[in-house]
mmCIF file of C-alpha atoms in Angstrom:
data_model
loop_
_atom_site.group_PDB
_atom_site.id
_atom_site.type_symbol
_atom_site.label_atom_id
_atom_site.label_comp_id
_atom_site.label_asym_id
_atom_site.label_seq_id
_atom_site.Cartn_x
_atom_site.Cartn_y
_atom_site.Cartn_z
ATOM 1 C CA UNK T 1 0.000 0.000 0.000
ATOM 2 C CA UNK T 2 1.277 3.488 -0.909
ATOM 3 C CA UNK T 3 2.515 5.392 2.179
ATOM 4 C CA UNK T 4 0.201 8.347 1.506
ATOM 5 C CA UNK T 5 -2.824 6.056 1.190
ATOM 6 C CA UNK T 6 -1.810 4.215 4.362
ATOM 7 C CA UNK T 7 -1.317 7.513 6.172
ATOM 8 C CA UNK T 8 -4.735 8.699 5.021
ATOM 9 C CA UNK T 9 -6.366 5.508 6.331
ATOM 10 C CA UNK T 10 -4.530 5.859 9.664
ATOM 11 C CA UNK T 11 -5.425 9.534 10.087
ATOM 12 C CA UNK T 12 -9.043 8.890 9.153
ATOM 13 C CA UNK T 13 -9.286 6.047 11.678
ATOM 14 C CA UNK T 14 -7.664 8.189 14.379
ATOM 15 C CA UNK T 15 -10.106 11.059 13.806
ATOM 16 C CA UNK T 16 -13.124 8.738 13.775
ATOM 17 C CA UNK T 17 -11.981 7.252 17.081
ATOM 18 C CA UNK T 18 -11.475 10.735 18.520
ATOM 19 C CA UNK T 19 -14.918 11.796 17.328
ATOM 20 C CA UNK T 20 -16.596 9.057 19.391
ATOM 21 C CA UNK T 21 -14.899 9.977 22.656
ATOM 22 C CA UNK T 22 -17.863 11.999 23.921
ATOM 23 C CA UNK T 23 -20.168 8.980 23.716
ATOM 24 C CA UNK T 24 -17.819 6.853 25.835
ATOM 25 C CA UNK T 25 -17.386 9.641 28.390
ATOM 26 C CA UNK T 26 -21.138 10.066 28.783
ATOM 27 C CA UNK T 27 -21.957 6.350 28.761
ATOM 28 C CA UNK T 28 -19.297 5.500 31.349
ATOM 29 C CA UNK T 29 -21.569 7.080 33.939
ATOM 30 C CA UNK T 30 -18.562 8.008 36.068
ATOM 31 C CA UNK T 31 -17.557 11.411 37.519
ATOM 32 C CA UNK T 32 -15.334 13.323 35.099
ATOM 33 C CA UNK T 33 -12.361 13.281 37.494
ATOM 34 C CA UNK T 34 -12.541 9.476 37.611
ATOM 35 C CA UNK T 35 -13.001 9.222 33.835
ATOM 36 C CA UNK T 36 -9.825 11.220 33.155
ATOM 37 C CA UNK T 37 -7.886 9.306 35.836
ATOM 38 C CA UNK T 38 -8.776 5.922 34.357
ATOM 39 C CA UNK T 39 -8.146 7.160 30.826
ATOM 40 C CA UNK T 40 -4.655 8.139 31.935
ATOM 41 C CA UNK T 41 -4.141 4.854 33.811
ATOM 42 C CA UNK T 42 -5.231 2.560 30.974
ATOM 43 C CA UNK T 43 -3.486 4.815 28.466
ATOM 44 C CA UNK T 44 -0.246 4.634 30.466
ATOM 45 C CA UNK T 45 -0.309 0.821 30.493
ATOM 46 C CA UNK T 46 -0.985 0.711 26.741
ATOM 47 C CA UNK T 47 1.686 3.276 25.846
ATOM 48 C CA UNK T 48 4.229 1.643 28.177
ATOM 49 C CA UNK T 49 3.833 -1.643 26.293
ATOM 50 C CA UNK T 50 4.097 0.188 22.951
ATOM 51 C CA UNK T 51 7.187 2.187 23.950
ATOM 52 C CA UNK T 52 8.882 -0.932 25.346
ATOM 53 C CA UNK T 53 8.126 -2.876 22.155
ATOM 54 C CA UNK T 54 9.564 -0.059 20.031
ATOM 55 C CA UNK T 55 12.666 0.178 22.209
ATOM 56 C CA UNK T 56 11.925 3.790 23.163
ATOM 57 C CA UNK T 57 12.679 3.319 26.866
ATOM 58 C CA UNK T 58 16.400 2.698 26.398
ATOM 59 C CA UNK T 59 18.622 5.748 26.629
ATOM 60 C CA UNK T 60 15.911 8.157 25.482
ATOM 61 C CA UNK T 61 14.889 9.800 28.743
ATOM 62 C CA UNK T 62 16.553 12.844 30.245
ATOM 63 C CA UNK T 63 15.538 15.213 33.012
ATOM 64 C CA UNK T 64 14.769 17.891 30.411
ATOM 65 C CA UNK T 65 12.464 15.609 28.396
ATOM 66 C CA UNK T 66 10.645 14.406 31.514
ATOM 67 C CA UNK T 67 10.233 17.944 32.900
ATOM 68 C CA UNK T 68 8.909 19.479 29.672
ATOM 69 C CA UNK T 69 6.656 16.475 28.966
ATOM 70 C CA UNK T 70 5.320 16.664 32.513
ATOM 71 C CA UNK T 71 4.423 20.332 32.054
ATOM 72 C CA UNK T 72 2.609 19.471 28.825
ATOM 73 C CA UNK T 73 0.960 16.544 30.593
ATOM 74 C CA UNK T 74 -0.470 18.833 33.271
ATOM 75 C CA UNK T 75 -1.962 21.025 30.527
ATOM 76 C CA UNK T 76 -3.388 17.973 28.736
ATOM 77 C CA UNK T 77 -5.029 16.732 31.943
ATOM 78 C CA UNK T 78 -6.715 20.112 32.529
ATOM 79 C CA UNK T 79 -7.725 20.093 28.850
ATOM 80 C CA UNK T 80 -9.452 16.712 29.222
ATOM 81 C CA UNK T 81 -11.154 17.676 32.487
ATOM 82 C CA UNK T 82 -12.603 20.853 30.966
ATOM 83 C CA UNK T 83 -13.602 19.295 27.640
ATOM 84 C CA UNK T 84 -15.287 16.249 29.181
ATOM 85 C CA UNK T 85 -17.096 18.463 31.707
ATOM 86 C CA UNK T 86 -18.370 20.686 28.898
ATOM 87 C CA UNK T 87 -20.176 17.771 27.210
ATOM 88 C CA UNK T 88 -22.873 17.569 29.897
ATOM 89 C CA UNK T 89 -23.428 21.332 29.898
ATOM 90 C CA UNK T 90 -23.268 22.533 26.295
ATOM 91 C CA UNK T 91 -23.670 19.174 24.463
ATOM 92 C CA UNK T 92 -21.020 17.245 22.550
ATOM 93 C CA UNK T 93 -21.764 19.121 19.308
ATOM 94 C CA UNK T 94 -21.438 22.627 20.718
ATOM 95 C CA UNK T 95 -18.449 21.776 22.928
ATOM 96 C CA UNK T 96 -16.602 20.177 20.000
ATOM 97 C CA UNK T 97 -17.269 23.133 17.693
ATOM 98 C CA UNK T 98 -16.055 25.621 20.315
ATOM 99 C CA UNK T 99 -13.076 23.390 21.123
ATOM 100 C CA UNK T 100 -11.947 23.737 17.516
ATOM 101 C CA UNK T 101 -10.879 27.313 18.230
ATOM 102 C CA UNK T 102 -7.513 25.702 19.126
ATOM 103 C CA UNK T 103 -5.684 27.004 16.009
ATOM 104 C CA UNK T 104 -6.493 30.567 17.016
ATOM 105 C CA UNK T 105 -5.141 30.003 20.520
ATOM 106 C CA UNK T 106 -1.905 28.799 18.906
ATOM 107 C CA UNK T 107 -1.767 31.856 16.660
ATOM 108 C CA UNK T 108 -2.191 34.072 19.715
ATOM 109 C CA UNK T 109 0.615 32.297 21.570
ATOM 110 C CA UNK T 110 2.827 32.505 18.503
ATOM 111 C CA UNK T 111 2.277 36.254 18.295
ATOM 112 C CA UNK T 112 2.799 36.844 22.026
ATOM 113 C CA UNK T 113 5.763 34.601 22.747
ATOM 114 C CA UNK T 114 7.475 33.902 19.421
ATOM 115 C CA UNK T 115 7.002 37.245 17.627
ATOM 116 C CA UNK T 116 5.142 35.513 14.799
ATOM 117 C CA UNK T 117 3.487 37.985 12.452
ATOM 118 C CA UNK T 118 -0.295 38.257 12.488
ATOM 119 C CA UNK T 119 -1.273 38.589 8.835
ATOM 120 C CA UNK T 120 -4.479 40.181 7.592
ATOM 121 C CA UNK T 121 -5.686 36.762 6.424
ATOM 122 C CA UNK T 122 -5.163 35.226 9.879
ATOM 123 C CA UNK T 123 -7.015 38.126 11.481
ATOM 124 C CA UNK T 124 -9.875 37.630 9.017
ATOM 125 C CA UNK T 125 -10.172 33.925 9.880
ATOM 126 C CA UNK T 126 -10.032 34.857 13.564
ATOM 127 C CA UNK T 127 -12.863 37.325 13.031
ATOM 128 C CA UNK T 128 -14.990 34.700 11.281
ATOM 129 C CA UNK T 129 -14.382 32.205 14.098
ATOM 130 C CA UNK T 130 -15.256 34.837 16.706
ATOM 131 C CA UNK T 131 -18.490 35.640 14.855
ATOM 132 C CA UNK T 132 -19.283 31.912 14.833
ATOM 133 C CA UNK T 133 -18.632 31.736 18.566
ATOM 134 C CA UNK T 134 -21.028 34.645 19.152
ATOM 135 C CA UNK T 135 -23.722 32.866 17.137
ATOM 136 C CA UNK T 136 -23.274 29.737 19.249
ATOM 137 C CA UNK T 137 -23.338 31.663 22.524
ATOM 138 C CA UNK T 138 -26.420 33.628 21.510
ATOM 139 C CA UNK T 139 -28.213 30.514 20.262
ATOM 140 C CA UNK T 140 -31.169 29.519 22.401
ATOM 141 C CA UNK T 141 -29.824 27.778 25.510
ATOM 142 C CA UNK T 142 -32.760 25.349 25.418
ATOM 143 C CA UNK T 143 -31.509 23.828 22.163
ATOM 144 C CA UNK T 144 -31.905 20.098 22.368
ATOM 145 C CA UNK T 145 -33.605 20.073 25.772
ATOM 146 C CA UNK T 146 -35.046 16.685 24.795
ATOM 147 C CA UNK T 147 -31.696 15.430 23.686
ATOM 148 C CA UNK T 148 -30.913 12.882 26.340
ATOM 149 C CA UNK T 149 -28.192 12.380 28.920
ATOM 150 C CA UNK T 150 -25.526 14.677 27.566
ATOM 151 C CA UNK T 151 -27.404 17.939 27.411
ATOM 152 C CA UNK T 152 -27.595 18.841 31.086
ATOM 153 C CA UNK T 153 -29.552 21.793 32.466
ATOM 154 C CA UNK T 154 -29.417 24.589 29.926
ATOM 155 C CA UNK T 155 -29.182 28.217 30.920
ATOM 156 C CA UNK T 156 -26.223 29.069 33.112
ATOM 157 C CA UNK T 157 -24.799 25.571 32.569
ATOM 158 C CA UNK T 158 -24.861 26.146 28.818
ATOM 159 C CA UNK T 159 -22.584 29.171 29.040
ATOM 160 C CA UNK T 160 -20.349 27.466 31.601
ATOM 161 C CA UNK T 161 -20.011 24.568 29.136
ATOM 162 C CA UNK T 162 -18.958 26.931 26.363
ATOM 163 C CA UNK T 163 -16.422 28.581 28.694
ATOM 164 C CA UNK T 164 -15.081 25.130 29.614
ATOM 165 C CA UNK T 165 -14.678 24.172 25.945
ATOM 166 C CA UNK T 166 -12.787 27.424 25.335
ATOM 167 C CA UNK T 167 -10.621 26.694 28.379
ATOM 168 C CA UNK T 168 -9.954 23.187 27.043
ATOM 169 C CA UNK T 169 -8.824 24.678 23.713
ATOM 170 C CA UNK T 170 -6.544 27.088 25.583
ATOM 171 C CA UNK T 171 -4.832 24.316 27.553
ATOM 172 C CA UNK T 172 -4.512 22.177 24.411
ATOM 173 C CA UNK T 173 -2.655 25.082 22.824
ATOM 174 C CA UNK T 174 -0.447 25.359 25.929
ATOM 175 C CA UNK T 175 0.400 21.657 25.645
ATOM 176 C CA UNK T 176 1.137 22.054 21.920
ATOM 177 C CA UNK T 177 3.497 24.991 22.553
ATOM 178 C CA UNK T 178 5.281 23.078 25.319
ATOM 179 C CA UNK T 179 5.610 19.957 23.165
ATOM 180 C CA UNK T 180 7.294 22.052 20.436
ATOM 181 C CA UNK T 181 10.294 22.197 22.771
ATOM 182 C CA UNK T 182 10.689 18.408 22.415
ATOM 183 C CA UNK T 183 11.347 18.245 18.682
ATOM 184 C CA UNK T 184 13.061 14.955 17.854
ATOM 185 C CA UNK T 185 11.654 13.117 20.885
ATOM 186 C CA UNK T 186 9.455 10.120 19.914
ATOM 187 C CA UNK T 187 5.823 11.257 20.315
ATOM 188 C CA UNK T 188 4.783 7.937 21.873
ATOM 189 C CA UNK T 189 7.285 8.583 24.664
ATOM 190 C CA UNK T 190 5.982 12.112 25.216
ATOM 191 C CA UNK T 191 2.425 10.762 25.386
ATOM 192 C CA UNK T 192 3.503 8.086 27.900
ATOM 193 C CA UNK T 193 5.049 10.668 30.226
ATOM 194 C CA UNK T 194 1.981 12.896 29.888
ATOM 195 C CA UNK T 195 -0.535 10.216 30.875
ATOM 196 C CA UNK T 196 1.723 9.067 33.728
ATOM 197 C CA UNK T 197 1.703 12.653 34.996
ATOM 198 C CA UNK T 198 -2.077 12.548 34.724
ATOM 199 C CA UNK T 199 -2.227 9.456 36.929
ATOM 200 C CA UNK T 200 -0.049 11.133 39.570
ATOM 201 C CA UNK T 201 -1.957 14.427 39.513
ATOM 202 C CA UNK T 202 -5.436 12.893 39.607
ATOM 203 C CA UNK T 203 -4.848 9.967 41.997
ATOM 204 C CA UNK T 204 -5.519 12.074 45.144
ATOM 205 C CA UNK T 205 -8.818 13.332 43.678
ATOM 206 C CA UNK T 206 -10.162 10.189 41.978
ATOM 207 C CA UNK T 207 -12.751 8.231 43.907
ATOM 208 C CA UNK T 208 -10.660 5.075 44.247
ATOM 209 C CA UNK T 209 -12.546 3.855 47.309
ATOM 210 C CA UNK T 210 -15.670 3.328 45.162
ATOM 211 C CA UNK T 211 -14.595 1.685 41.927
ATOM 212 C CA UNK T 212 -16.893 1.362 38.882
ATOM 213 C CA UNK T 213 -19.740 -1.002 39.639
ATOM 214 C CA UNK T 214 -19.938 -3.283 36.618
ATOM 215 C CA UNK T 215 -18.283 -4.578 33.478
ATOM 216 C CA UNK T 216 -19.989 -1.952 31.306
ATOM 217 C CA UNK T 217 -18.431 0.961 33.218
ATOM 218 C CA UNK T 218 -15.014 -0.701 33.174
ATOM 219 C CA UNK T 219 -15.285 -1.404 29.443
ATOM 220 C CA UNK T 220 -16.079 2.269 28.726
ATOM 221 C CA UNK T 221 -13.100 3.473 30.796
ATOM 222 C CA UNK T 222 -10.730 0.858 29.380
ATOM 223 C CA UNK T 223 -11.746 1.797 25.824
ATOM 224 C CA UNK T 224 -10.993 5.468 26.550
ATOM 225 C CA UNK T 225 -7.500 4.499 27.688
ATOM 226 C CA UNK T 226 -6.598 1.716 25.285
ATOM 227 C CA UNK T 227 -8.386 2.828 22.104
ATOM 228 C CA UNK T 228 -8.898 6.605 22.452
ATOM 229 C CA UNK T 229 -5.435 7.152 23.899
ATOM 230 C CA UNK T 230 -3.011 4.325 23.044
ATOM 231 C CA UNK T 231 -4.337 3.213 19.648
ATOM 232 C CA UNK T 232 -5.322 6.743 18.608
ATOM 233 C CA UNK T 233 -1.805 8.059 19.312
ATOM 234 C CA UNK T 234 -0.249 5.222 17.275
ATOM 235 C CA UNK T 235 -2.538 5.856 14.293
ATOM 236 C CA UNK T 236 -2.262 9.644 14.423
ATOM 237 C CA UNK T 237 1.501 9.823 14.830
ATOM 238 C CA UNK T 238 1.977 7.116 12.216
ATOM 239 C CA UNK T 239 -0.123 9.172 9.795
ATOM 240 C CA UNK T 240 1.754 12.390 10.575
ATOM 241 C CA UNK T 241 4.991 10.722 9.499
ATOM 242 C CA UNK T 242 3.500 9.752 6.127
ATOM 243 C CA UNK T 243 1.290 12.702 5.143
ATOM 244 C CA UNK T 244 1.989 16.233 3.939
ATOM 245 C CA UNK T 245 0.822 18.966 6.331
ATOM 246 C CA UNK T 246 -2.097 20.103 4.158
ATOM 247 C CA UNK T 247 -3.549 16.592 4.108
ATOM 248 C CA UNK T 248 -3.117 16.186 7.864
ATOM 249 C CA UNK T 249 -5.013 19.439 8.363
ATOM 250 C CA UNK T 250 -7.803 18.412 6.004
ATOM 251 C CA UNK T 251 -8.338 15.014 7.618
ATOM 252 C CA UNK T 252 -8.306 16.449 11.140
ATOM 253 C CA UNK T 253 -11.754 17.920 10.497
ATOM 254 C CA UNK T 254 -13.226 14.432 10.375
ATOM 255 C CA UNK T 255 -13.090 14.599 14.199
ATOM 256 C CA UNK T 256 -15.680 17.371 14.759
ATOM 257 C CA UNK T 257 -17.932 16.026 12.001
ATOM 258 C CA UNK T 258 -18.003 12.563 13.599
ATOM 259 C CA UNK T 259 -18.535 14.084 17.069
ATOM 260 C CA UNK T 260 -21.548 16.067 15.839
ATOM 261 C CA UNK T 261 -22.989 13.005 14.055
ATOM 262 C CA UNK T 262 -22.555 10.923 17.231
ATOM 263 C CA UNK T 263 -24.374 13.606 19.212
ATOM 264 C CA UNK T 264 -27.258 13.624 16.747
ATOM 265 C CA UNK T 265 -27.557 9.844 16.291
ATOM 266 C CA UNK T 266 -26.822 8.656 19.842
ATOM 267 C CA UNK T 267 -28.442 11.430 21.874
ATOM 268 C CA UNK T 268 -30.845 13.065 19.427
ATOM 269 C CA UNK T 269 -29.378 16.504 20.005
ATOM 270 C CA UNK T 270 -30.480 19.040 17.411
ATOM 271 C CA UNK T 271 -28.729 22.366 16.962
ATOM 272 C CA UNK T 272 -30.639 25.567 16.280
ATOM 273 C CA UNK T 273 -29.958 27.219 12.899
ATOM 274 C CA UNK T 274 -27.794 29.959 14.465
ATOM 275 C CA UNK T 275 -25.723 27.327 16.257
ATOM 276 C CA UNK T 276 -25.270 25.340 13.038
ATOM 277 C CA UNK T 277 -24.061 28.462 11.227
ATOM 278 C CA UNK T 278 -21.806 29.362 14.154
ATOM 279 C CA UNK T 279 -20.279 25.897 14.373
ATOM 280 C CA UNK T 280 -19.745 25.800 10.612
ATOM 281 C CA UNK T 281 -18.071 29.237 10.720
ATOM 282 C CA UNK T 282 -15.611 28.060 13.391
ATOM 283 C CA UNK T 283 -14.761 24.865 11.505
ATOM 284 C CA UNK T 284 -14.336 26.653 8.159
ATOM 285 C CA UNK T 285 -12.193 29.346 9.773
ATOM 286 C CA UNK T 286 -10.063 26.718 11.526
ATOM 287 C CA UNK T 287 -9.673 24.860 8.225
ATOM 288 C CA UNK T 288 -8.681 28.079 6.492
ATOM 289 C CA UNK T 289 -6.104 28.812 9.190
ATOM 290 C CA UNK T 290 -4.651 25.283 9.146
ATOM 291 C CA UNK T 291 -4.586 24.906 5.372
ATOM 292 C CA UNK T 292 -3.446 28.411 4.501
ATOM 293 C CA UNK T 293 -6.537 29.428 2.539
ATOM 294 C CA UNK T 294 -6.769 33.054 1.419
ATOM 295 C CA UNK T 295 -9.936 35.129 1.364
ATOM 296 C CA UNK T 296 -8.896 37.349 -1.510
ATOM 297 C CA UNK T 297 -6.765 37.123 -4.604
ATOM 298 C CA UNK T 298 -3.357 38.673 -4.092
ATOM 299 C CA UNK T 299 -2.188 41.115 -6.732
ATOM 300 C CA UNK T 300 0.527 40.126 -9.161
ATOM 301 C CA UNK T 301 3.651 42.316 -9.208
ATOM 302 C CA UNK T 302 2.448 43.874 -12.512
ATOM 303 C CA UNK T 303 -0.937 44.714 -11.022
ATOM 304 C CA UNK T 304 0.723 46.213 -7.936
ATOM 305 C CA UNK T 305 2.906 48.416 -10.167
ATOM 306 C CA UNK T 306 -0.106 49.604 -12.124
ATOM 307 C CA UNK T 307 -1.983 50.341 -8.887
ATOM 308 C CA UNK T 308 0.934 52.521 -7.713
ATOM 309 C CA UNK T 309 0.886 54.469 -11.001
#
C-alpha cells in the first residue's frame, strides 16, 4: 500500500476514534475526574507496552524531556477535564465546535511569545471564528432540551459549558506549545510521560474507594484508555509521518464532524440554525487557518505596479 494512502487511512481512523470519545465519556456514567484518571491509567499501560516494544525506553529519557513532557501533561489533563465536563453542559456538538478554536489560541501564543506575524488573512479567519462563537453563545440555551443524557440543564450551565470548551482549547494550545520544545523526541514517549503525569496528579482526587460497579463501566473506561489514547496516538503519529501537512489538516476535520454526528444519532441533540451556522463558521475558519486558505486574490507584481501608477 502506498505510504500516503496508508497515512490517510490511519489519520481517518484516528479522527473517527477521537470523534466518538464523547459517547464513551457520557456512557461510562462516572464522575469526570474518575473518567480522566482511568483514561490516563489505561493509556499509560498501553503506551508503556508500545514504547517498550519499540525500544523507546532505552537511553531516550533525560531530566529535560521528563520535565517538559510533565508540564505538557499537566496542561493535557486540565484540557481533558474541561472538555469532558463541557459535554454535559453545552452538548457534545457545541463543545466540539467551540473546542476547535484551538488554532487561534496557537496563533495568539505565537504572536505573544514567538514574535510571529499576524497577517491580515489570519485576522480575518479569527474574526470569522469569533463571529461563529457569538452565534453559538447567543443561540437559544434550550436547544436540544429533549436530547438525552448529555445535554444537562441549559441556561447558566450552557454558558459554563462553552467557557469550559474554550478553556480546554486554551490548555490544548499550551500543551502544543510546550511539546514544540521536544522536537526529535518520539511522540509515543511524550504521550507516555503525559498520561503518567495525569495518573499522579489525579490519583488524590479520583474516587478510588468506590470503583466502577460493573463490566460496562469498566469497558467504557478501558476503551478510553486503550483505544482513544493508546491506539489513537499510534494511528495519528503514524499518519503524521507519512502525510503532507495540508492533508493532515484536512483530515483532522473528520473529528468534529463525527462528534456532531454521534451527538445527533446517539443522543438526538439538534442544533438551532444559528448554532449550526456558528459551528460551521468556526470549523471553516479553523480549516482556512490550518490549510493556509486566502480570502482574496493577491495582486501580481504587474498589477501592484499599475496600482501605484
